[in-house]
Amino acid sequence: MIIAVDAMGGDNAPFQVVKGVYEAAQGLKDVEIALIGDENKINDCFNELEAVKPENVKIIHTEVYVTMEDDPMVVMKEKNNSSIAVGLKALKEGAVDAFVSAGSTGALHAASTLIVRKIKGVRRSAIASVLPFGNGLLMLDSGANPTVTADLLLQWAVIGSAYMKKVFGIENPRVGLLNNGTEEHKGTPLAQEAYALLKARTDINFIGNVESRELPNGPCDVLVTDGFTGNITIKLIEGMGKLVFSRLKKMFTVNLKTKLSYLFMKKELKKLKKDFDSSEYGGAVLLGLAKPVIKAHGSSKSKEIKNTIYQAVEYASSGIIEEVSKELLAEAK
Amino acid sequence: MIIAVDAMGGDNAPFQVVKGVYEAAQGLKDVEIALIGDENKINDCFNELEAVKPENVKIIHTEVYVTMEDDPMVVMKEKNNSSIAVGLKALKEGAVDAFVSAGSTGALHAASTLIVRKIKGVRRSAIASVLPFGNGLLMLDSGANPTVTADLLLQWAVIGSAYMKKVFGIENPRVGLLNNGTEEHKGTPLAQEAYALLKARTDINFIGNVESRELPNGPCDVLVTDGFTGNITIKLIEGMGKLVFSRLKKMFTVNLKTKLSYLFMKKELKKLKKDFDSSEYGGAVLLGLAKPVIKAHGSSKSKEIKNTIYQAVEYASSGIIEEVSKELLAEAK
């Protein structure tokens, strides 16, 4: 198995990406990792790490890369030899088995849809993020598609269930619909229509509407919503988390007694921070694509890059895409 | 000025409502408070309080009240002599100047729209809630209208600005549009259209799109959004707050040292809890109605009821409704 990694994407590229790849390569002896980016810069990183490039890491050289300022469509136009484009083309052609990037979500999603294409029958791919609630709660879409249709939400429920089953090992994943009330008639016409479609399906474990207030209790394993609401949700969780920790930090520096308390509470605070950190669950998966593409957090350090590579291996060997393809083909007949 | 209060609405009615009214009546000697509900039960509460009903409190007797299980439309049909209906009718007829209820939001909003009616020119009224961020951030709509139009968001921006100016004393309230990115072109077609309308207005201080991640930093004073997204937002903030405090509670009971830390941190923790508590800002205002209606939190205790009565006095004497009416009339010409 070969996992391609965008060496140039993310706030801490290329150093933290190369470091993460180096760490992953130690543990994944049977996996080959293709680092895509500027060969000189990548080698500089190995030098800085005082490490020799492992045998199962190879470099695919390109000097071009997409920046956060670039328009998402630039990958297809002016930068079609960028690290993202090169990686996705290799994936499309079967030269590699999965692609990981911490670069621009918009660019990665746009280019993936055009280069890698979607599973036959899937109308639109979604960004599936794991919220740090319960045992990890997969929310899709978290931002790629601001407007959706009810049958799209249904497709994502099916694909999300397959993912949580195969990658998270959850037997009968509970599917929830994010809504502004628990009753069946609640919400927008879209939500009402989606409720009816989801309820009618026997191959998913639909538990009904889920209110955002309940999310921290982990009420479901898969949460479907439009990309607008999903984006508001995921960013609010992030913002609230930041607020809490900046407030806690201040609280513990008020006087000598609170400073002493900090020492007593340090271990517990660390645990709390970890529980609020969705990067513990790896990156966001672009579900619905015909090949595995994973978006690592933009702020990823080596640990997250390493985790995301492990996640890519898991995903690529799970058979989810083949399974969903078959299901959708059977439905179409 | 006479403020009518629904004695029978909310999780802790009638006792906490009566207690709150009793407390408010002490401070508001020039204001009369009309308690609407079962006279016997209300008098029982005064007995339990070992208090004499203040001279500026009168009781309007009715034995009927709306429960949380009732369909919102029941107020208009079977329960048109319920405490909510009686209060709203008194408001409509000018017998009282404002109405406060901690009862069912849906019922209160539905009945208000039908009995009190909207300001001439306002297409739909919104539930305006104060989020506990910055100096208080007024978000509308927080749940009454799951689907909206762009010009509705514009109207709410105008009314919300007037409210924050007159009641919160903010000179030039900053108006933000909740969106999934800060750039002008971001979001759904609705968000894009609303952006253009808001930008074109010179009488409001529109600062552009606001991402949910920024909300805890108080990026604006008035935040407009559809009632679906607003509801997801407000409930997520509530749920995250609960999660944090339940986790903190556990953290401080791990061992002797953490228990000692709790004693050292008690004051700071109390402050933190207060900062996360939106009930500190009073109730949610039904903006766009032709008369002041305020929804107190369902879980209100006497303190919140008292605060909400003060808020009602402020609102009723602010002249906001007259001002907005004039503006809308001028626009219509």
XYZ file of C-alpha atoms in Angstrom:
666
model
C 0.000 0.000 0.000
C 1.218 3.487 -0.868
C -0.029 6.613 0.925
C 0.711 9.933 -0.773
C 1.219 12.920 1.520
C 1.200 16.578 0.483
C 4.500 17.819 1.942
C 3.659 21.468 1.249
C 0.149 21.795 2.762
C -0.725 23.202 6.194
C 0.491 25.921 8.535
C 3.549 23.963 9.612
C 4.643 22.536 6.259
C 6.967 21.141 5.217
C 8.822 20.467 8.491
C 6.017 19.047 10.644
C 4.638 17.067 7.697
C 8.020 15.487 6.987
C 8.470 14.776 10.706
C 5.028 13.141 10.849
C 5.812 11.046 7.781
C 9.120 10.020 9.339
C 7.343 8.910 12.505
C 4.588 7.077 10.609
C 7.150 5.296 8.419
C 8.755 3.757 11.529
C 5.518 2.128 12.611
C 4.145 1.251 9.180
C 6.947 -0.874 7.787
C 4.700 -2.521 5.192
C 3.394 0.791 3.896
C 5.154 3.048 1.452
C 4.757 6.803 1.854
C 5.124 9.143 -1.104
C 6.005 12.676 0.003
C 4.935 15.137 -2.665
C 6.710 18.473 -2.766
C 9.979 20.296 -3.187
C 12.714 17.662 -2.917
C 15.349 20.103 -1.636
C 13.091 21.444 1.069
C 12.015 17.945 2.077
C 15.636 16.817 2.341
C 16.407 19.909 4.405
C 13.731 18.752 6.852
C 15.312 15.305 7.172
C 18.646 17.049 7.820
C 17.052 19.240 10.465
C 15.594 16.092 12.038
C 19.090 14.567 11.898
C 17.423 11.562 10.319
C 17.974 9.492 7.224
C 14.969 9.241 4.914
C 13.468 5.800 5.693
C 13.506 3.225 2.903
C 9.709 3.152 2.721
C 9.516 6.914 2.067
C 10.003 8.252 -1.437
C 9.775 11.781 -2.759
C 7.765 12.929 -5.752
C 9.223 16.269 -6.680
C 7.254 19.380 -7.551
C 8.091 22.973 -6.754
C 4.548 24.266 -7.084
C 2.074 24.294 -4.225
C -1.316 25.796 -3.379
C -1.433 28.507 -0.731
C -4.319 29.397 1.589
C -4.762 32.617 -0.389
C -5.260 30.803 -3.695
C -8.751 30.494 -5.113
C -9.844 26.833 -4.763
C -10.143 26.503 -8.531
C -6.513 27.525 -9.052
C -5.421 23.888 -8.612
C -7.178 22.985 -11.825
C -6.087 26.022 -13.776
C -2.686 27.593 -13.117
C -1.408 25.101 -10.544
C -2.142 21.743 -12.108
C 1.362 20.564 -11.220
C 1.028 21.579 -7.574
C 1.565 19.032 -4.799
C -2.224 18.642 -4.389
C -2.819 18.102 -8.115
C 0.132 15.709 -8.477
C -1.049 13.679 -5.476
C -4.645 13.471 -6.660
C -3.588 12.473 -10.190
C -1.411 9.692 -8.780
C -4.405 8.557 -6.742
C -6.712 8.665 -9.751
C -4.272 6.574 -11.827
C -3.870 4.001 -9.059
C -0.186 4.780 -8.497
C -1.004 5.443 -4.826
C -3.860 4.196 -2.594
C -4.760 7.305 -0.582
C -3.914 10.989 -0.411
C -3.397 13.094 2.715
C -3.109 16.893 2.751
C -3.209 19.591 5.445
C -3.596 22.294 2.783
C -6.603 24.412 1.782
C -9.852 22.492 2.333
C -11.597 24.313 -0.507
C -8.833 23.595 -3.007
C -8.514 19.959 -1.908
C -12.242 19.367 -2.166
C -12.648 21.109 -5.521
C -9.653 19.354 -7.080
C -10.624 15.958 -5.598
C -14.091 16.175 -7.099
C -12.685 17.004 -10.516
C -9.638 14.711 -10.581
C -10.512 11.706 -8.409
C -14.260 11.898 -9.117
C -17.087 10.607 -6.986
C -18.360 7.076 -6.420
C -20.766 6.298 -9.231
C -24.225 7.295 -8.030
C -23.033 9.687 -5.320
C -24.257 13.123 -6.228
C -21.876 15.163 -4.076
C -19.014 14.343 -1.762
C -19.020 15.643 1.803
C -16.375 16.665 4.281
C -16.826 14.286 7.207
C -15.294 15.574 10.440
C -15.136 13.796 13.746
C -16.514 15.886 16.609
C -14.813 15.126 19.952
C -18.020 13.874 21.575
C -19.019 10.407 22.735
C -16.665 7.907 21.119
C -16.159 10.309 18.220
C -19.128 11.622 16.292
C -18.843 11.778 12.496
C -20.549 14.881 11.143
C -21.132 15.320 7.441
C -21.177 17.695 5.706
C -18.980 20.064 7.658
C -18.558 22.681 4.986
C -18.211 21.593 1.362
C -21.872 21.944 0.344
C -23.722 24.917 1.882
C -26.939 23.903 0.132
C -28.030 20.285 -0.143
C -31.026 18.109 -0.953
C -32.710 15.505 1.243
C -31.520 12.567 -0.875
C -27.967 13.848 -0.548
C -28.306 13.715 3.250
C -29.572 10.153 2.884
C -26.565 9.151 0.759
C -24.211 10.656 3.317
C -25.991 8.781 6.102
C -25.333 5.512 4.247
C -21.687 6.309 3.481
C -21.054 7.732 6.968
C -22.495 4.573 8.535
C -20.185 2.400 6.435
C -17.224 4.526 7.515
C -17.999 4.396 11.234
C -18.566 0.659 10.994
C -15.380 -0.193 9.146
C -12.957 2.407 10.477
C -14.270 3.011 14.019
C -15.545 -0.547 14.461
C -19.040 0.494 15.540
C -21.455 -2.354 14.889
C -24.695 -0.571 14.134
C -23.860 3.152 13.936
C -26.653 5.417 15.160
C -27.532 8.052 12.562
C -28.975 11.402 13.667
C -30.323 14.353 11.708
C -29.233 17.726 13.117
C -32.424 19.686 13.697
C -33.956 22.456 15.804
C -36.121 20.066 17.805
C -36.570 16.343 18.330
C -40.129 15.985 17.024
C -40.607 14.515 13.553
C -42.268 17.617 12.090
C -39.500 19.990 13.221
C -37.229 22.121 11.079
C -37.015 23.382 7.537
C -38.798 21.640 4.645
C -35.388 20.108 3.827
C -35.065 18.643 7.322
C -38.614 17.304 7.227
C -38.049 15.641 3.872
C -34.721 14.196 4.991
C -36.386 12.823 8.132
C -38.930 10.932 6.027
C -36.260 9.506 3.700
C -33.992 8.444 6.568
C -36.862 6.881 8.513
C -37.871 4.778 5.514
C -34.439 3.173 5.153
C -33.966 -0.197 6.798
C -30.205 -0.499 6.188
C -29.257 2.368 8.495
C -29.916 2.829 12.202
C -31.751 6.167 12.124
C -32.476 7.462 15.623
C -34.280 10.654 14.582
C -33.637 14.345 15.026
C -30.756 15.459 17.212
C -30.596 18.882 18.865
C -27.227 20.619 19.051
C -27.620 20.900 22.842
C -27.280 17.089 23.033
C -24.167 16.788 20.856
C -21.672 16.896 23.750
C -23.381 13.777 25.156
C -22.623 11.820 21.966
C -26.246 11.003 21.047
C -25.302 9.371 17.714
C -22.321 8.102 15.738
C -23.150 9.738 12.420
C -24.737 13.180 12.185
C -26.002 14.413 8.836
C -26.601 18.072 8.020
C -26.056 20.594 5.254
C -22.570 22.064 4.907
C -23.708 25.490 6.107
C -25.107 24.292 9.429
C -22.269 21.781 9.775
C -19.700 24.505 9.332
C -21.382 26.743 11.917
C -21.470 23.768 14.303
C -17.856 22.689 13.957
C -16.463 26.220 14.171
C -18.607 27.044 17.202
C -17.304 23.958 19.009
C -13.779 25.087 18.157
C -14.428 28.655 19.305
C -16.103 27.583 22.556
C -13.197 25.234 23.294
C -10.704 28.054 22.801
C -12.758 30.386 25.000
C -12.925 27.863 27.811
C -9.191 27.231 27.822
C -8.228 30.881 27.620
C -10.589 31.586 30.534
C -9.247 28.651 32.540
C -5.698 29.830 31.906
C -6.526 33.258 33.319
C -8.434 31.793 36.273
C -5.424 29.862 37.455
C -3.132 32.901 37.462
C -5.209 35.177 39.724
C -3.214 34.655 42.921
C -0.833 32.287 44.664
C -3.582 29.888 45.707
C -4.970 29.567 42.186
C -1.436 29.102 40.855
C -0.914 26.285 43.321
C -4.239 24.827 42.220
C -2.932 24.820 38.667
C -0.117 22.526 39.737
C -2.620 20.223 41.450
C -4.949 20.254 38.453
C -2.384 20.133 35.646
C -2.926 16.483 34.811
C -6.714 16.834 34.783
C -6.552 19.992 32.656
C -4.394 18.203 30.127
C -6.969 15.420 29.921
C -9.751 17.970 29.468
C -7.865 19.663 26.650
C -7.339 16.328 24.949
C -11.043 15.521 25.204
C -11.889 18.779 23.456
C -9.366 18.236 20.711
C -10.878 16.739 17.584
C -7.427 16.264 16.030
C -7.111 13.255 18.328
C -9.442 11.524 15.867
C -7.297 12.253 12.803
C -8.359 14.347 9.832
C -11.577 14.996 7.960
C -12.493 12.459 5.322
C -13.819 13.508 1.915
C -16.562 10.898 1.809
C -18.249 10.023 -1.469
C -15.070 10.220 -3.549
C -14.061 7.137 -5.538
C -10.676 7.040 -3.745
C -9.547 7.857 -0.175
C -8.681 11.529 0.351
C -8.139 12.839 3.870
C -7.764 16.452 4.954
C -5.496 16.816 7.990
C -6.059 19.862 10.210
C -4.356 22.977 8.823
C -2.547 23.466 12.123
C -1.339 19.847 12.248
C 1.935 19.044 13.906
C 3.839 15.811 13.300
C 1.624 13.813 15.657
C -1.559 14.694 13.777
C 0.090 14.030 10.408
C 1.191 10.634 11.692
C -2.328 9.873 13.022
C -3.866 10.911 9.719
C -1.531 8.618 7.770
C -2.595 5.726 10.013
C -6.204 6.735 9.387
C -5.570 6.739 5.613
C -4.165 3.204 5.790
C -7.235 2.092 7.746
C -9.585 3.762 5.289
C -7.800 2.515 2.167
C -7.854 -1.081 3.383
C -11.423 -0.974 4.734
C -13.240 -1.732 1.487
C -15.796 0.990 2.270
C -15.698 2.585 -1.151
C -16.229 -0.750 -2.911
C -19.075 -1.622 -0.546
C -20.857 1.699 -0.992
C -20.353 1.499 -4.763
C -22.017 -1.917 -4.863
C -24.918 -0.746 -2.708
C -25.520 2.275 -4.883
C -25.292 0.189 -8.068
C -27.806 -2.271 -6.634
C -30.136 0.587 -5.749
C -29.881 2.040 -9.238
C -30.943 -1.253 -10.819
C -46.617 51.545 33.596
C -48.118 48.099 34.053
C -46.148 44.900 33.337
C -48.193 41.708 33.015
C -46.507 38.499 34.132
C -47.640 34.949 33.341
C -47.742 33.377 36.815
C -48.238 29.880 35.417
C -45.426 29.625 32.816
C -42.029 27.965 33.274
C -40.562 24.974 35.066
C -40.741 26.646 38.477
C -44.158 28.295 38.251
C -45.991 29.620 40.058
C -43.744 29.876 43.136
C -40.538 31.267 41.605
C -42.546 33.588 39.351
C -44.480 35.014 42.279
C -41.251 35.357 44.266
C -39.611 37.188 41.359
C -42.596 39.491 41.024
C -42.490 40.168 44.759
C -38.806 41.091 44.529
C -39.287 43.260 41.436
C -42.231 45.069 43.032
C -39.985 46.215 45.908
C -37.565 47.927 43.544
C -40.069 49.208 41.002
C -42.367 51.262 43.196
C -43.706 53.289 40.231
C -44.532 50.197 38.219
C -47.614 48.067 38.619
C -47.293 44.325 38.066
C -50.275 42.244 36.975
C -49.846 38.583 37.890
C -51.961 36.454 35.589
C -52.973 33.033 36.843
C -54.815 31.035 39.464
C -55.546 33.474 42.304
C -55.618 30.779 44.990
C -52.300 29.323 43.914
C -50.736 32.778 43.691
C -51.944 33.651 47.197
C -50.548 30.329 48.437
C -47.166 31.439 47.119
C -47.328 34.722 48.997
C -48.206 32.733 52.126
C -45.274 30.407 51.537
C -43.061 33.482 51.150
C -44.532 34.780 54.409
C -45.100 38.006 52.525
C -48.018 40.318 51.978
C -48.857 40.966 48.342
C -47.345 44.411 47.614
C -49.743 47.237 46.778
C -48.337 47.549 43.259
C -49.080 43.890 42.466
C -52.531 42.853 41.347
C -53.852 39.478 40.276
C -55.805 38.743 37.116
C -57.458 35.420 37.766
C -57.609 32.535 35.313
C -57.423 28.837 36.049
C -56.328 27.802 32.555
C -52.717 27.669 31.477
C -50.633 26.309 28.607
C -48.315 23.375 29.333
C -45.086 22.467 27.540
C -46.882 19.485 26.030
C -49.591 21.616 24.413
C -49.416 22.258 20.690
C -48.427 25.940 20.178
C -51.719 26.636 18.418
C -53.764 25.449 21.406
C -53.604 28.943 22.937
C -55.752 30.262 20.129
C -58.136 27.342 20.032
C -59.015 25.508 23.246
C -57.059 27.662 25.682
C -57.999 31.193 24.695
C -58.553 32.052 28.346
C -55.160 30.730 29.434
C -52.720 32.976 31.286
C -50.768 33.565 28.044
C -53.870 34.479 26.045
C -55.283 36.713 28.809
C -51.954 38.516 29.146
C -51.540 39.058 25.421
C -55.117 40.304 25.053
C -54.579 42.806 27.874
C -51.414 43.929 26.067
C -53.210 44.231 22.752
C -55.977 46.344 24.319
C -53.493 48.630 26.055
C -54.547 47.579 29.557
C -50.906 46.644 30.245
C -47.631 47.864 28.669
C -45.611 44.655 28.374
C -46.022 40.907 28.862
C -43.508 38.502 30.398
C -43.827 34.703 30.310
C -41.480 31.799 31.059
C -43.885 29.377 29.371
C -43.685 27.546 26.026
C -41.739 29.609 23.472
C -43.691 28.185 20.559
C -47.060 28.950 22.133
C -46.006 32.421 23.223
C -44.657 33.280 19.776
C -47.639 31.871 17.884
C -50.181 33.570 20.150
C -48.256 36.871 20.179
C -48.191 37.013 16.399
C -51.919 36.420 16.216
C -53.104 38.504 19.189
C -50.587 41.352 19.546
C -49.705 41.464 15.837
C -46.535 42.734 14.238
C -45.301 46.269 13.659
C -46.819 47.488 10.403
C -44.362 46.591 7.640
C -42.539 43.869 9.603
C -43.076 40.616 7.796
C -42.212 38.244 10.641
C -41.230 38.671 14.256
C -38.055 37.050 15.558
C -36.948 35.647 18.881
C -33.964 37.766 19.881
C -31.724 36.093 22.454
C -28.679 37.540 24.095
C -25.621 35.289 23.803
C -23.240 35.632 26.772
C -20.362 36.916 24.619
C -18.704 40.335 24.500
C -20.995 42.808 26.229
C -23.986 40.679 25.306
C -24.610 39.713 21.694
C -28.187 39.896 20.421
C -28.891 37.029 18.016
C -32.051 36.975 15.955
C -33.746 34.773 14.988
C -33.016 32.108 17.549
C -35.773 29.728 16.603
C -39.136 31.115 15.557
C -38.582 31.089 11.785
C -36.617 28.101 10.446
C -36.822 29.475 6.889
C -36.405 33.159 6.138
C -35.789 35.583 3.290
C -32.949 38.066 2.891
C -35.166 41.109 3.398
C -36.421 39.594 6.641
C -32.818 39.383 7.885
C -32.421 43.035 6.913
C -35.526 44.054 8.888
C -34.253 42.158 11.916
C -30.880 43.892 11.600
C -32.648 47.272 11.758
C -34.891 46.318 14.692
C -32.052 44.552 16.529
C -29.857 47.636 16.158
C -32.584 49.842 17.613
C -32.943 47.450 20.552
C -29.222 47.284 21.365
C -28.987 51.052 21.095
C -31.939 51.873 23.335
C -31.875 49.009 25.847
C -28.145 48.175 26.014
C -26.982 51.745 25.370
C -24.644 50.822 22.523
C -24.090 53.868 20.323
C -23.544 52.369 16.899
C -24.287 48.645 17.238
C -22.169 46.444 14.977
C -24.327 44.115 12.883
C -22.918 40.774 11.694
C -24.333 38.097 9.411
C -23.695 34.555 10.647
C -21.967 32.736 7.795
C -19.599 29.880 6.984
C -16.746 32.204 6.049
C -15.856 35.873 6.194
C -15.572 36.577 2.465
C -18.445 38.384 0.762
C -19.264 35.538 -1.639
C -19.510 32.916 1.134
C -22.531 30.867 2.141
C -25.899 29.914 0.777
C -27.704 32.023 -1.859
C -29.754 33.422 1.066
C -26.617 34.544 2.914
C -25.175 36.094 -0.233
C -28.369 38.006 -0.913
C -28.617 39.155 2.704
C -25.005 40.324 2.593
C -25.752 42.553 -0.406
C -28.881 44.021 1.225
C -27.139 44.683 4.552
C -24.113 46.229 2.858
C -26.291 48.642 0.914
C -27.946 50.059 4.058
C -26.439 53.225 5.466
C -28.526 53.348 8.666
C -26.984 50.245 10.200
C -23.361 49.490 11.043
C -22.871 46.286 9.040
C -19.462 44.723 9.665
C -19.859 41.753 7.303
C -19.944 38.007 7.728
C -19.202 36.515 11.134
C -17.969 32.947 11.614
C -19.294 31.015 14.594
C -15.715 30.398 15.734
C -15.434 34.139 16.489
C -18.676 34.463 18.462
C -17.081 33.932 21.888
C -14.908 37.002 21.194
C -17.999 39.193 20.777
C -17.304 40.304 17.183
C -20.620 42.187 16.855
C -23.578 43.455 18.906
C -26.360 42.189 16.650
C -26.120 38.885 14.797
C -28.721 38.038 12.173
C -29.428 34.530 10.953
C -32.321 32.229 10.090
C -34.159 30.589 12.988
C -32.805 27.141 12.119
C -29.134 28.114 12.292
C -29.826 30.407 15.255
C -31.457 27.594 17.158
C -28.551 25.215 16.460
C -26.170 27.968 17.630
C -27.904 28.857 20.879
C -28.477 25.247 21.895
C -24.895 24.272 21.093
C -23.606 27.092 23.289
C -25.887 25.842 26.055
C -24.794 22.222 25.591
C -21.093 23.088 25.489
C -21.461 25.185 28.638
C -23.113 22.288 30.462
C -20.415 19.886 29.277
C -17.639 22.148 30.502
C -19.145 22.549 33.957
C -19.922 18.886 34.407
C -16.355 18.061 33.371
C -14.913 20.722 35.700
C -17.025 19.400 38.550
C -15.580 15.916 38.056
C -12.033 17.207 37.667
C -12.085 18.847 41.051
C -13.192 15.697 42.867
C -10.430 13.353 41.677
C -8.315 13.476 44.833
C -7.548 15.527 47.938
C -5.343 17.991 46.063
C -7.946 18.688 43.415
C -10.579 19.068 46.144
C -8.376 21.611 47.856
C -7.937 23.355 44.503
C -11.705 23.606 44.275
C -11.747 25.635 47.483
C -9.022 27.904 46.107
C -10.801 28.271 42.762
C -14.386 28.523 43.982
C -14.710 32.252 43.462
C -13.213 32.129 39.970
C -15.385 29.163 38.983
C -18.462 31.047 40.080
C -17.441 33.986 37.915
C -16.857 31.663 34.963
C -20.289 30.115 35.386
C -21.857 33.556 35.479
C -20.056 34.544 32.286
C -21.480 31.521 30.506
C -24.971 32.152 31.732
C -27.119 33.999 29.241
C -29.921 34.401 31.807
C -27.769 37.162 33.306
C -28.968 39.248 30.358
C -32.683 38.662 31.009
C -35.064 36.919 28.645
C -35.471 36.645 24.890
C -37.355 39.474 23.227
C -39.967 38.849 20.563
C -38.798 41.609 18.255
C -41.026 42.894 15.482
C -44.224 42.685 17.523
C -46.279 45.849 17.927
C -46.025 45.577 21.735
C -43.292 44.359 24.129
C -43.378 40.609 24.778
C -40.481 38.952 26.572
C -39.858 35.247 27.017
C -38.061 34.466 30.271
C -35.995 31.279 30.380
C -38.120 28.195 31.051
C -35.896 27.285 33.985
C -36.089 30.785 35.490
C -35.872 31.226 39.226
C -37.028 34.380 41.009
C -33.855 36.287 40.141
C -34.306 35.775 36.393
C -38.000 36.644 36.609
C -37.094 39.835 38.437
C -34.396 40.690 35.849
C -36.826 40.049 33.024
C -39.425 42.370 34.571
C -36.790 45.105 34.800
C -35.925 44.395 31.152
C -39.603 44.677 30.209
C -39.819 48.093 31.889
C -36.713 49.204 29.993
C -38.066 47.912 26.700
C -41.573 49.338 27.177
C -40.229 52.801 27.952
C -37.548 52.791 25.245
C -39.702 53.969 22.360
C -38.083 51.345 20.082
C -41.336 50.090 18.638
C -42.522 53.600 17.762
C -39.166 54.415 16.213
C -39.019 51.283 14.088
C -42.649 51.802 13.034
C -41.851 55.318 11.804
C -38.773 54.127 9.921
C -40.688 51.365 8.203
C -43.550 53.713 7.324
C -41.064 56.206 5.864
C -39.491 53.418 3.802
C -42.850 52.268 2.518
C -43.651 55.750 1.192
